PDB file of C-alpha atoms in Angstrom:
ATOM      1  CA  MET A  25     -44.423 186.606  32.875  1.00 58.00           C
ATOM      2  CA  SER A  26     -46.164 186.534  36.270  1.00 93.00           C
ATOM      3  CA  VAL A  27     -45.415 183.169  37.843  1.00 98.00           C
ATOM      4  CA  CYS A  28     -42.441 180.827  37.239  1.00 98.00           C
ATOM      5  CA  VAL A  29     -42.628 177.334  38.703  1.00 98.00           C
ATOM      6  CA  VAL A  30     -39.440 175.335  38.871  1.00 98.00           C
ATOM      7  CA  GLY A  31     -40.089 171.765  39.859  1.00 97.00           C
ATOM      8  CA  SER A  32     -41.180 168.195  39.115  1.00 96.00           C
ATOM      9  CA  VAL A  33     -43.527 166.580  36.676  1.00 96.00           C
ATOM     10  CA  ASN A  34     -44.808 162.999  37.013  1.00 94.00           C
ATOM     11  CA  LEU A  35     -47.295 160.563  35.598  1.00 94.00           C
ATOM     12  CA  ASP A  36     -49.517 159.448  38.525  1.00 89.00           C
ATOM     13  CA  HIS A  37     -50.682 155.815  38.731  1.00 91.00           C
ATOM     14  CA  VAL A  38     -53.716 155.901  41.030  1.00 89.00           C
ATOM     15  CA  VAL A  39     -55.292 152.882  42.738  1.00 92.00           C
ATOM     16  CA  ARG A  40     -58.686 153.313  44.455  1.00 91.00           C
ATOM     17  CA  ALA A  41     -59.431 151.171  47.497  1.00 94.00           C
ATOM     18  CA  PRO A  42     -61.905 151.130  50.368  1.00 94.00           C
ATOM     19  CA  ARG A  43     -59.146 152.221  52.727  1.00 94.00           C
ATOM     20  CA  ILE A  44     -55.376 152.553  52.951  1.00 93.00           C
ATOM     21  CA  PRO A  45     -53.932 149.105  53.711  1.00 92.00           C
ATOM     22  CA  GLY A  46     -51.640 148.596  56.690  1.00 92.00           C
ATOM     23  CA  PRO A  47     -48.043 147.176  56.583  1.00 93.00           C
ATOM     24  CA  GLY A  48     -48.054 143.621  55.148  1.00 94.00           C
ATOM     25  CA  GLU A  49     -51.764 143.786  54.363  1.00 94.00           C
ATOM     26  CA  THR A  50     -53.390 142.919  51.029  1.00 95.00           C
ATOM     27  CA  ILE A  51     -56.812 144.328  50.149  1.00 94.00           C
ATOM     28  CA  LEU A  52     -58.878 144.443  46.968  1.00 94.00           C
ATOM     29  CA  GLY A  53     -58.856 147.675  45.003  1.00 93.00           C
ATOM     30  CA  THR A  54     -61.850 149.208  43.282  1.00 94.00           C
ATOM     31  CA  GLY A  55     -60.243 150.944  40.319  1.00 92.00           C
ATOM     32  CA  VAL A  56     -57.048 152.123  38.680  1.00 93.00           C
ATOM     33  CA  ALA A  57     -56.272 155.201  36.555  1.00 89.00           C
ATOM     34  CA  GLU A  58     -53.422 157.358  35.265  1.00 89.00           C
ATOM     35  CA  HIS A  59     -53.345 161.146  35.766  1.00 85.00           C
ATOM     36  CA  PRO A  60     -50.831 163.922  35.055  1.00 88.00           C
ATOM     37  CA  GLY A  61     -49.103 164.988  38.262  1.00 88.00           C
ATOM     38  CA  GLY A  62     -45.897 166.016  39.980  1.00 92.00           C
ATOM     39  CA  LYS A  63     -45.924 168.828  42.492  1.00 94.00           C
ATOM     40  CA  GLY A  64     -44.247 171.313  40.175  1.00 96.00           C
ATOM     41  CA  ALA A  65     -46.503 170.615  37.243  1.00 96.00           C
ATOM     42  CA  ASN A  66     -49.575 170.557  39.437  1.00 94.00           C
ATOM     43  CA  GLN A  67     -48.797 173.906  40.895  1.00 97.00           C
ATOM     44  CA  ALA A  68     -48.027 175.388  37.498  1.00 97.00           C
ATOM     45  CA  ILE A  69     -51.424 174.159  36.275  1.00 97.00           C
ATOM     46  CA  GLY A  70     -53.015 175.573  39.395  1.00 97.00           C
ATOM     47  CA  ALA A  71     -51.409 178.981  38.695  1.00 98.00           C
ATOM     48  CA  GLY A  72     -52.339 178.859  34.988  1.00 97.00           C
ATOM     49  CA  ARG A  73     -55.965 177.857  35.536  1.00 97.00           C
ATOM     50  CA  SER A  74     -56.196 180.592  38.184  1.00 97.00           C
ATOM     51  CA  GLY A  75     -55.400 183.163  35.538  1.00 96.00           C
ATOM     52  CA  ALA A  76     -51.712 183.829  35.947  1.00 97.00           C
ATOM     53  CA  GLU A  77     -49.287 184.017  33.036  1.00 97.00           C
ATOM     54  CA  THR A  78     -47.214 180.982  33.991  1.00 98.00           C
ATOM     55  CA  VAL A  79     -44.057 179.228  32.871  1.00 98.00           C
ATOM     56  CA  PHE A  80     -42.917 175.815  34.075  1.00 98.00           C
ATOM     57  CA  VAL A  81     -39.267 174.735  34.153  1.00 98.00           C
ATOM     58  CA  GLY A  82     -38.495 171.037  34.627  1.00 97.00           C
ATOM     59  CA  ALA A  83     -37.424 167.786  32.961  1.00 97.00           C
ATOM     60  CA  MET A  84     -39.056 164.738  31.430  1.00 96.00           C
ATOM     61  CA  GLY A  85     -37.866 161.556  29.761  1.00 95.00           C
ATOM     62  CA  ASP A  86     -38.059 160.749  26.068  1.00 92.00           C
ATOM     63  CA  ASP A  87     -41.135 158.523  26.498  1.00 92.00           C
ATOM     64  CA  PRO A  88     -44.904 158.487  25.854  1.00 92.00           C
ATOM     65  CA  ALA A  89     -45.606 159.920  29.299  1.00 93.00           C
ATOM     66  CA  ALA A  90     -43.801 163.156  28.385  1.00 94.00           C
ATOM     67  CA  SER A  91     -46.108 163.931  25.444  1.00 92.00           C
ATOM     68  CA  ARG A  92     -49.188 163.485  27.613  1.00 92.00           C
ATOM     69  CA  LEU A  93     -47.816 165.648  30.399  1.00 94.00           C
ATOM     70  CA  LEU A  94     -46.711 168.413  28.039  1.00 94.00           C
ATOM     71  CA  ALA A  95     -50.246 168.493  26.601  1.00 94.00           C
ATOM     72  CA  GLU A  96     -51.760 168.844  30.059  1.00 93.00           C
ATOM     73  CA  LEU A  97     -49.473 171.755  30.928  1.00 96.00           C
ATOM     74  CA  ARG A  98     -50.077 173.568  27.687  1.00 96.00           C
ATOM     75  CA  GLY A  99     -53.799 172.929  27.941  1.00 95.00           C
ATOM     76  CA  ALA A 100     -53.784 174.959  31.190  1.00 95.00           C
ATOM     77  CA  GLY A 101     -52.134 177.848  29.423  1.00 96.00           C
ATOM     78  CA  VAL A 102     -48.681 177.091  30.892  1.00 97.00           C
ATOM     79  CA  ASP A 103     -45.553 177.813  28.897  1.00 96.00           C
ATOM     80  CA  ALA A 104     -43.796 174.505  29.474  1.00 96.00           C
ATOM     81  CA  GLN A 105     -40.054 174.955  29.134  1.00 94.00           C
ATOM     82  CA  VAL A 106     -39.160 171.275  29.701  1.00 94.00           C
ATOM     83  CA  ARG A 107     -35.756 169.743  28.997  1.00 92.00           C
ATOM     84  CA  THR A 108     -35.371 166.102  27.958  1.00 92.00           C
ATOM     85  CA  ALA A 109     -33.295 163.947  30.311  1.00 88.00           C
ATOM     86  CA  ALA A 110     -30.477 161.694  29.082  1.00 82.00           C
ATOM     87  CA  ALA A 111     -31.394 158.526  27.185  1.00 86.00           C
ATOM     88  CA  GLY A 112     -32.701 155.813  29.457  1.00 90.00           C
ATOM     89  CA  VAL A 113     -33.936 158.195  32.159  1.00 94.00           C
ATOM     90  CA  PRO A 114     -37.766 158.020  32.317  1.00 95.00           C
ATOM     91  CA  THR A 115     -40.275 160.683  33.146  1.00 96.00           C
ATOM     92  CA  GLY A 116     -41.024 160.820  36.856  1.00 96.00           C
ATOM     93  CA  THR A 117     -43.806 158.606  38.203  1.00 94.00           C
ATOM     94  CA  ALA A 118     -45.912 158.467  41.353  1.00 88.00           C
ATOM     95  CA  TRP A 119     -47.778 155.517  42.791  1.00 91.00           C
ATOM     96  CA  ILE A 120     -50.834 156.587  44.749  1.00 89.00           C
ATOM     97  CA  THR A 121     -53.378 154.676  46.799  1.00 92.00           C
ATOM     98  CA  VAL A 122     -56.588 156.549  47.584  1.00 88.00           C
ATOM     99  CA  GLY A 123     -59.140 155.417  50.173  1.00 91.00           C
ATOM    100  CA  ASP A 124     -62.858 156.010  50.103  1.00 88.00           C
ATOM    101  CA  ASP A 125     -62.402 158.794  52.644  1.00 86.00           C
ATOM    102  CA  GLY A 126     -60.209 160.709  50.189  1.00 79.00           C
ATOM    103  CA  GLU A 127     -56.984 160.133  52.103  1.00 84.00           C
ATOM    104  CA  ASN A 128     -53.957 158.857  50.225  1.00 85.00           C
ATOM    105  CA  VAL A 129     -50.437 157.458  50.439  1.00 88.00           C
ATOM    106  CA  ILE A 130     -47.906 158.266  47.764  1.00 86.00           C
ATOM    107  CA  ILE A 131     -44.534 156.892  46.575  1.00 89.00           C
ATOM    108  CA  VAL A 132     -42.652 159.079  44.084  1.00 86.00           C
ATOM    109  CA  VAL A 133     -39.949 157.727  41.728  1.00 92.00           C
ATOM    110  CA  PRO A 134     -38.172 160.934  40.575  1.00 93.00           C
ATOM    111  CA  GLY A 135     -36.800 159.767  37.187  1.00 96.00           C
ATOM    112  CA  ALA A 136     -35.951 162.808  35.090  1.00 96.00           C
ATOM    113  CA  ASN A 137     -36.820 165.147  37.976  1.00 96.00           C
ATOM    114  CA  ALA A 138     -33.611 164.063  39.722  1.00 96.00           C
ATOM    115  CA  THR A 139     -31.491 165.368  36.814  1.00 96.00           C
ATOM    116  CA  VAL A 140     -32.566 168.986  37.428  1.00 96.00           C
ATOM    117  CA  THR A 141     -29.525 169.858  39.576  1.00 96.00           C
ATOM    118  CA  GLU A 142     -28.917 173.359  38.167  1.00 95.00           C
ATOM    119  CA  LEU A 143     -30.558 175.740  35.731  1.00 97.00           C
ATOM    120  CA  SER A 144     -29.313 176.742  32.305  1.00 96.00           C
ATOM    121  CA  ALA A 145     -28.732 180.365  31.394  1.00 96.00           C
ATOM    122  CA  GLN A 146     -32.025 180.409  29.498  1.00 96.00           C
ATOM    123  CA  GLU A 147     -33.850 178.945  32.487  1.00 97.00           C
ATOM    124  CA  ARG A 148     -32.311 181.503  34.821  1.00 97.00           C
ATOM    125  CA  GLY A 149     -33.535 184.192  32.444  1.00 97.00           C
ATOM    126  CA  LEU A 150     -37.094 182.872  32.733  1.00 97.00           C
ATOM    127  CA  VAL A 151     -36.847 182.998  36.520  1.00 98.00           C
ATOM    128  CA  ALA A 152     -35.442 186.531  36.445  1.00 97.00           C
ATOM    129  CA  SER A 153     -38.416 187.795  34.383  1.00 97.00           C
ATOM    130  CA  ALA A 154     -41.051 186.476  36.819  1.00 97.00           C
ATOM    131  CA  ARG A 155     -42.728 188.371  39.603  1.00 97.00           C
ATOM    132  CA  ILE A 156     -43.368 185.150  41.616  1.00 98.00           C
ATOM    133  CA  LEU A 157     -41.057 182.096  41.831  1.00 98.00           C
ATOM    134  CA  LEU A 158     -42.812 179.002  43.157  1.00 98.00           C
ATOM    135  CA  LEU A 159     -40.679 176.025  44.370  1.00 98.00           C
ATOM    136  CA  GLN A 160     -41.332 172.621  45.877  1.00 97.00           C
ATOM    137  CA  GLN A 161     -39.066 169.778  47.049  1.00 96.00           C
ATOM    138  CA  GLU A 162     -39.347 167.015  44.403  1.00 94.00           C
ATOM    139  CA  ILE A 163     -36.171 168.221  42.622  1.00 97.00           C
ATOM    140  CA  PRO A 164     -32.648 168.541  44.039  1.00 97.00           C
ATOM    141  CA  GLU A 165     -32.119 171.485  46.371  1.00 97.00           C
ATOM    142  CA  SER A 166     -29.218 172.723  44.265  1.00 98.00           C
ATOM    143  CA  ALA A 167     -31.653 173.613  41.461  1.00 97.00           C
ATOM    144  CA  MET A 168     -33.952 175.406  43.942  1.00 98.00           C
ATOM    145  CA  LEU A 169     -31.013 177.436  45.220  1.00 98.00           C
ATOM    146  CA  ASP A 170     -30.023 178.259  41.643  1.00 98.00           C
ATOM    147  CA  ALA A 171     -33.533 179.416  40.851  1.00 98.00           C
ATOM    148  CA  ALA A 172     -34.011 181.413  44.071  1.00 98.00           C
ATOM    149  CA  SER A 173     -30.705 183.168  43.478  1.00 97.00           C
ATOM    150  CA  ALA A 174     -31.822 184.276  39.985  1.00 98.00           C
ATOM    151  CA  VAL A 175     -34.977 186.181  40.897  1.00 98.00           C
ATOM    152  CA  ALA A 176     -35.389 189.885  40.316  1.00 96.00           C
ATOM    153  CA  PRO A 177     -35.003 192.076  43.447  1.00 95.00           C
ATOM    154  CA  GLU A 178     -38.697 192.891  43.594  1.00 94.00           C
ATOM    155  CA  ALA A 179     -39.887 189.287  43.021  1.00 96.00           C
ATOM    156  CA  LEU A 180     -41.255 187.004  45.717  1.00 97.00           C
ATOM    157  CA  VAL A 181     -39.857 183.515  46.325  1.00 98.00           C
ATOM    158  CA  LEU A 182     -42.508 181.008  47.565  1.00 98.00           C
ATOM    159  CA  LEU A 183     -41.349 177.613  48.830  1.00 98.00           C
ATOM    160  CA  ASN A 184     -43.783 174.748  49.411  1.00 98.00           C
ATOM    161  CA  ALA A 185     -41.650 172.581  51.667  1.00 97.00           C
ATOM    162  CA  ALA A 186     -43.142 169.325  50.405  1.00 94.00           C
ATOM    163  CA  PRO A 187     -42.489 166.514  50.330  1.00 91.00           C
ATOM    164  CA  THR A 188     -40.990 166.922  53.786  1.00 91.00           C
ATOM    165  CA  ARG A 189     -37.235 166.906  53.970  1.00 91.00           C
ATOM    166  CA  GLU A 190     -34.447 168.947  55.467  1.00 92.00           C
ATOM    167  CA  VAL A 191     -34.248 172.502  54.064  1.00 96.00           C
ATOM    168  CA  SER A 192     -30.843 174.203  54.204  1.00 97.00           C
ATOM    169  CA  PRO A 193     -30.415 177.588  55.888  1.00 96.00           C
ATOM    170  CA  GLN A 194     -29.039 178.857  52.544  1.00 97.00           C
ATOM    171  CA  LEU A 195     -32.330 178.152  50.783  1.00 98.00           C
ATOM    172  CA  LEU A 196     -34.524 179.433  53.616  1.00 97.00           C
ATOM    173  CA  ALA A 197     -32.510 182.686  53.524  1.00 97.00           C
ATOM    174  CA  LEU A 198     -33.807 183.274  50.023  1.00 98.00           C
ATOM    175  CA  VAL A 199     -37.454 182.446  50.755  1.00 98.00           C
ATOM    176  CA  ASP A 200     -40.072 185.184  51.238  1.00 98.00           C
ATOM    177  CA  VAL A 201     -43.099 182.935  51.869  1.00 98.00           C
ATOM    178  CA  LEU A 202     -43.017 179.420  53.256  1.00 98.00           C
ATOM    179  CA  ILE A 203     -46.098 177.232  52.588  1.00 98.00           C
ATOM    180  CA  VAL A 204     -46.358 174.116  54.755  1.00 98.00           C
ATOM    181  CA  ASN A 205     -48.905 171.839  56.359  1.00 96.00           C
ATOM    182  CA  GLU A 206     -48.727 170.871  60.047  1.00 95.00           C
ATOM    183  CA  HIS A 207     -46.535 167.771  59.478  1.00 95.00           C
ATOM    184  CA  GLU A 208     -44.067 169.677  57.268  1.00 96.00           C
ATOM    185  CA  ALA A 209     -44.017 172.568  59.772  1.00 97.00           C
ATOM    186  CA  ALA A 210     -43.334 170.172  62.647  1.00 96.00           C
ATOM    187  CA  ASP A 211     -40.465 168.544  60.719  1.00 96.00           C
ATOM    188  CA  LEU A 212     -38.875 171.958  60.092  1.00 96.00           C
ATOM    189  CA  HIS A 213     -39.406 172.938  63.745  1.00 95.00           C
ATOM    190  CA  GLY A 214     -37.981 169.601  64.916  1.00 94.00           C
ATOM    191  CA  ALA A 215     -40.967 168.501  67.012  1.00 94.00           C
ATOM    192  CA  PRO A 216     -44.823 168.487  66.934  1.00 93.00           C
ATOM    193  CA  ALA A 217     -46.354 171.650  68.367  1.00 95.00           C
ATOM    194  CA  THR A 218     -49.502 173.749  68.221  1.00 96.00           C
ATOM    195  CA  PRO A 219     -50.063 175.880  65.100  1.00 97.00           C
ATOM    196  CA  PRO A 220     -49.265 179.157  66.962  1.00 96.00           C
ATOM    197  CA  VAL A 221     -45.989 177.715  68.224  1.00 97.00           C
ATOM    198  CA  LEU A 222     -45.051 176.451  64.759  1.00 97.00           C
ATOM    199  CA  ILE A 223     -45.874 179.804  63.202  1.00 97.00           C
ATOM    200  CA  GLU A 224     -43.717 181.623  65.748  1.00 97.00           C
ATOM    201  CA  ALA A 225     -40.795 179.261  65.223  1.00 97.00           C
ATOM    202  CA  LEU A 226     -40.930 179.415  61.417  1.00 98.00           C
ATOM    203  CA  LEU A 227     -41.127 183.196  61.370  1.00 98.00           C
ATOM    204  CA  GLU A 228     -37.699 183.223  62.946  1.00 97.00           C
ATOM    205  CA  ARG A 229     -36.400 181.696  59.734  1.00 97.00           C
ATOM    206  CA  VAL A 230     -38.561 183.246  56.950  1.00 98.00           C
ATOM    207  CA  PRO A 231     -40.488 186.551  56.637  1.00 98.00           C
ATOM    208  CA  ALA A 232     -43.931 184.971  56.065  1.00 98.00           C
ATOM    209  CA  VAL A 233     -45.676 181.634  56.541  1.00 98.00           C
ATOM    210  CA  VAL A 234     -48.892 180.103  55.211  1.00 98.00           C
ATOM    211  CA  LEU A 235     -49.704 177.095  57.416  1.00 98.00           C
ATOM    212  CA  THR A 236     -52.406 174.888  55.948  1.00 97.00           C
ATOM    213  CA  LEU A 237     -54.570 172.933  58.409  1.00 95.00           C
ATOM    214  CA  GLY A 238     -56.772 170.715  56.215  1.00 90.00           C
ATOM    215  CA  ALA A 239     -60.432 170.998  57.137  1.00 89.00           C
ATOM    216  CA  ALA A 240     -59.538 173.699  59.633  1.00 93.00           C
ATOM    217  CA  GLY A 241     -58.394 176.105  56.903  1.00 95.00           C
ATOM    218  CA  SER A 242     -55.071 177.922  57.152  1.00 97.00           C
ATOM    219  CA  LEU A 243     -53.132 180.456  59.146  1.00 98.00           C
ATOM    220  CA  VAL A 244     -51.368 183.306  57.400  1.00 98.00           C
ATOM    221  CA  ALA A 245     -48.588 185.127  59.199  1.00 98.00           C
ATOM    222  CA  VAL A 246     -45.877 187.706  58.610  1.00 98.00           C
ATOM    223  CA  ARG A 247     -43.284 188.956  61.039  1.00 96.00           C
ATOM    224  CA  GLY A 248     -44.543 191.705  63.324  1.00 93.00           C
ATOM    225  CA  ALA A 249     -48.283 191.038  62.825  1.00 95.00           C
ATOM    226  CA  GLU A 250     -50.889 188.770  64.328  1.00 95.00           C
ATOM    227  CA  PRO A 251     -51.647 185.590  62.269  1.00 97.00           C
ATOM    228  CA  VAL A 252     -54.878 185.635  60.286  1.00 98.00           C
ATOM    229  CA  ALA A 253     -57.096 182.554  60.175  1.00 98.00           C
ATOM    230  CA  VAL A 254     -58.661 181.672  56.811  1.00 97.00           C
ATOM    231  CA  PRO A 255     -61.492 179.135  57.215  1.00 96.00           C
ATOM    232  CA  ALA A 256     -61.982 176.166  54.926  1.00 94.00           C
ATOM    233  CA  HIS A 257     -65.155 175.432  52.978  1.00 93.00           C
ATOM    234  CA  PRO A 258     -67.054 172.385  54.285  1.00 90.00           C
ATOM    235  CA  VAL A 259     -66.981 169.729  51.550  1.00 88.00           C
ATOM    236  CA  LYS A 260     -67.039 165.967  51.208  1.00 86.00           C
ATOM    237  CA  ALA A 261     -63.649 164.903  49.928  1.00 82.00           C
ATOM    238  CA  VAL A 262     -63.428 162.423  47.083  1.00 80.00           C
ATOM    239  CA  ASP A 263     -59.631 162.511  46.491  1.00 78.00           C
ATOM    240  CA  ALA A 264     -57.214 164.786  48.376  1.00 76.00           C
ATOM    241  CA  THR A 265     -54.355 164.079  45.922  1.00 74.00           C
ATOM    242  CA  GLY A 266     -52.973 167.341  44.560  1.00 80.00           C
ATOM    243  CA  ALA A 267     -55.211 169.572  46.717  1.00 89.00           C
ATOM    244  CA  GLY A 268     -52.177 171.108  48.380  1.00 93.00           C
ATOM    245  CA  ASP A 269     -50.596 171.784  44.991  1.00 95.00           C
ATOM    246  CA  ALA A 270     -53.848 173.365  43.760  1.00 95.00           C
ATOM    247  CA  PHE A 271     -53.705 175.604  46.807  1.00 97.00           C
ATOM    248  CA  CYS A 272     -50.096 176.660  46.181  1.00 98.00           C
ATOM    249  CA  GLY A 273     -50.558 177.410  42.510  1.00 98.00           C
ATOM    250  CA  ALA A 274     -53.708 179.428  43.142  1.00 98.00           C
ATOM    251  CA  LEU A 275     -52.065 181.249  46.020  1.00 98.00           C
ATOM    252  CA  ALA A 276     -49.159 182.306  43.784  1.00 98.00           C
ATOM    253  CA  ALA A 277     -51.538 183.470  41.076  1.00 97.00           C
ATOM    254  CA  GLU A 278     -53.693 185.485  43.437  1.00 97.00           C
ATOM    255  CA  ILE A 279     -50.701 187.128  45.142  1.00 96.00           C
ATOM    256  CA  ASP A 280     -49.509 188.184  41.687  1.00 95.00           C
ATOM    257  CA  ARG A 281     -52.899 189.817  40.920  1.00 92.00           C
ATOM    258  CA  ALA A 282     -52.416 192.274  43.777  1.00 88.00           C
ATOM    259  CA  GLU A 283     -50.376 195.453  43.584  1.00 83.00           C
ATOM    260  CA  PRO A 284     -46.742 194.582  44.306  1.00 80.00           C
ATOM    261  CA  SER A 285     -46.519 197.612  46.623  1.00 79.00           C
ATOM    262  CA  SER A 286     -49.492 196.530  48.738  1.00 87.00           C
ATOM    263  CA  ASP A 287     -49.124 195.061  52.223  1.00 93.00           C
ATOM    264  CA  LEU A 288     -47.718 191.507  52.080  1.00 95.00           C
ATOM    265  CA  LEU A 289     -50.090 190.178  54.748  1.00 96.00           C
ATOM    266  CA  ASP A 290     -53.108 191.531  52.870  1.00 96.00           C
ATOM    267  CA  ARG A 291     -51.852 189.905  49.638  1.00 96.00           C
ATOM    268  CA  LEU A 292     -51.300 186.604  51.351  1.00 97.00           C
ATOM    269  CA  VAL A 293     -54.691 186.582  53.091  1.00 97.00           C
ATOM    270  CA  ALA A 294     -56.513 187.347  49.832  1.00 96.00           C
ATOM    271  CA  GLY A 295     -54.446 184.675  48.097  1.00 97.00           C
ATOM    272  CA  ALA A 296     -55.161 182.119  50.782  1.00 98.00           C
ATOM    273  CA  ARG A 297     -58.929 182.810  50.579  1.00 97.00           C
ATOM    274  CA  PHE A 298     -58.987 182.229  46.844  1.00 97.00           C
ATOM    275  CA  ALA A 299     -56.638 179.229  47.099  1.00 97.00           C
ATOM    276  CA  THR A 300     -58.928 177.672  49.790  1.00 97.00           C
ATOM    277  CA  SER A 301     -61.814 177.803  47.327  1.00 97.00           C
ATOM    278  CA  VAL A 302     -59.654 176.249  44.622  1.00 96.00           C
ATOM    279  CA  SER A 303     -58.607 173.343  46.849  1.00 94.00           C
ATOM    280  CA  ALA A 304     -62.205 172.874  48.044  1.00 94.00           C
ATOM    281  CA  LEU A 305     -63.280 172.173  44.482  1.00 94.00           C
ATOM    282  CA  ALA A 306     -60.199 170.068  43.784  1.00 92.00           C
ATOM    283  CA  VAL A 307     -60.807 167.565  46.611  1.00 89.00           C
ATOM    284  CA  GLN A 308     -64.293 166.909  45.268  1.00 89.00           C
ATOM    285  CA  ARG A 309     -62.820 165.481  42.030  1.00 86.00           C
ATOM    286  CA  PRO A 310     -60.495 162.565  41.320  1.00 80.00           C
ATOM    287  CA  GLY A 311     -56.869 163.003  40.244  1.00 75.00           C
ATOM    288  CA  ALA A 312     -54.253 165.657  40.864  1.00 73.00           C
ATOM    289  CA  ALA A 313     -53.722 168.060  37.959  1.00 81.00           C
ATOM    290  CA  SER A 314     -57.012 166.933  36.387  1.00 81.00           C
ATOM    291  CA  SER A 315     -58.975 168.003  39.517  1.00 88.00           C
ATOM    292  CA  ILE A 316     -57.755 171.605  39.564  1.00 93.00           C
ATOM    293  CA  PRO A 317     -60.561 174.025  38.568  1.00 94.00           C
ATOM    294  CA  TRP A 318     -60.405 177.076  36.294  1.00 97.00           C
ATOM    295  CA  ARG A 319     -60.766 180.538  37.827  1.00 97.00           C
ATOM    296  CA  GLU A 320     -64.281 180.998  36.366  1.00 97.00           C
ATOM    297  CA  GLU A 321     -65.415 177.758  38.066  1.00 96.00           C
ATOM    298  CA  VAL A 322     -64.077 178.957  41.418  1.00 95.00           C
ATOM    299  CA  LEU A 323     -65.706 182.377  41.245  1.00 95.00           C
ATOM    300  CA  LYS A 324     -69.045 180.759  40.254  1.00 95.00           C
ATOM    301  CA  ALA A 325     -68.913 178.247  43.111  1.00 92.00           C
ATOM    302  CA  TYR A 326     -67.619 180.721  45.730  1.00 93.00           C
ATOM    303  CA  PRO A 327     -68.514 184.228  44.539  1.00 89.00           C
ATOM    304  CA  ALA A 328     -67.707 185.865  47.876  1.00 73.00           C
TER     305      ALA A 328
END
């Protein structure tokens, strides 16, 4: 297998509204829908639709949401190795409000995702057979440490440090590529700063960083080399939910397409360029997993 994603899977409940309400404010919504989601599942779908042989490791409840989410993963070509949580523990859910400008606010209720505290021997075997391990922070860190410790020596560990929370030195020591936006980077740094300062600080803790900057694109950096700017495509966003996950999954898939012996910076820059095109298409569609395009769509829209 090429890419192994260990992470969360949720059913997203999405409310559309003219804008994001303020504290204590009530406004009228314009629509409501359910979509497959969860950062882990979204990123696995992003990798699968980008052409990588992908396996997903996670947990769901024994409920109707699980069947729907499994179908979505498998429909993207993902080998879903999903355990069932104990009786009474539901599949994870997310409650999302999306404004007309595409911005969103999200509350995640982990459910079964919180039960993934360590990997089984079979799950560690899946990790060990992958060339890329992709992690996020919607499952307990103990499981992420377990997974990152099980990779093959030549494999790359990618950590999308989202949602933002403290990351232990033990986990960062196992990470090859850190993927963060400006807010997440500032939290890890301990204070807001300019992108170059954030990059410099993070490279003291991990070998490589991909810093996403929204409409400004991204910066790709490895120790000992100048950061490379990757511009974004100008688009009108409909729904930014899951766009970062689409980026991460596509990045992992494209890194895997390159020769493992090739320069890491070159692999990351090529991956970020393709992932930027994926996320540009994703933000023009509603939903999280459902908005992620297939590789053929991306190459048709952005052939360069």
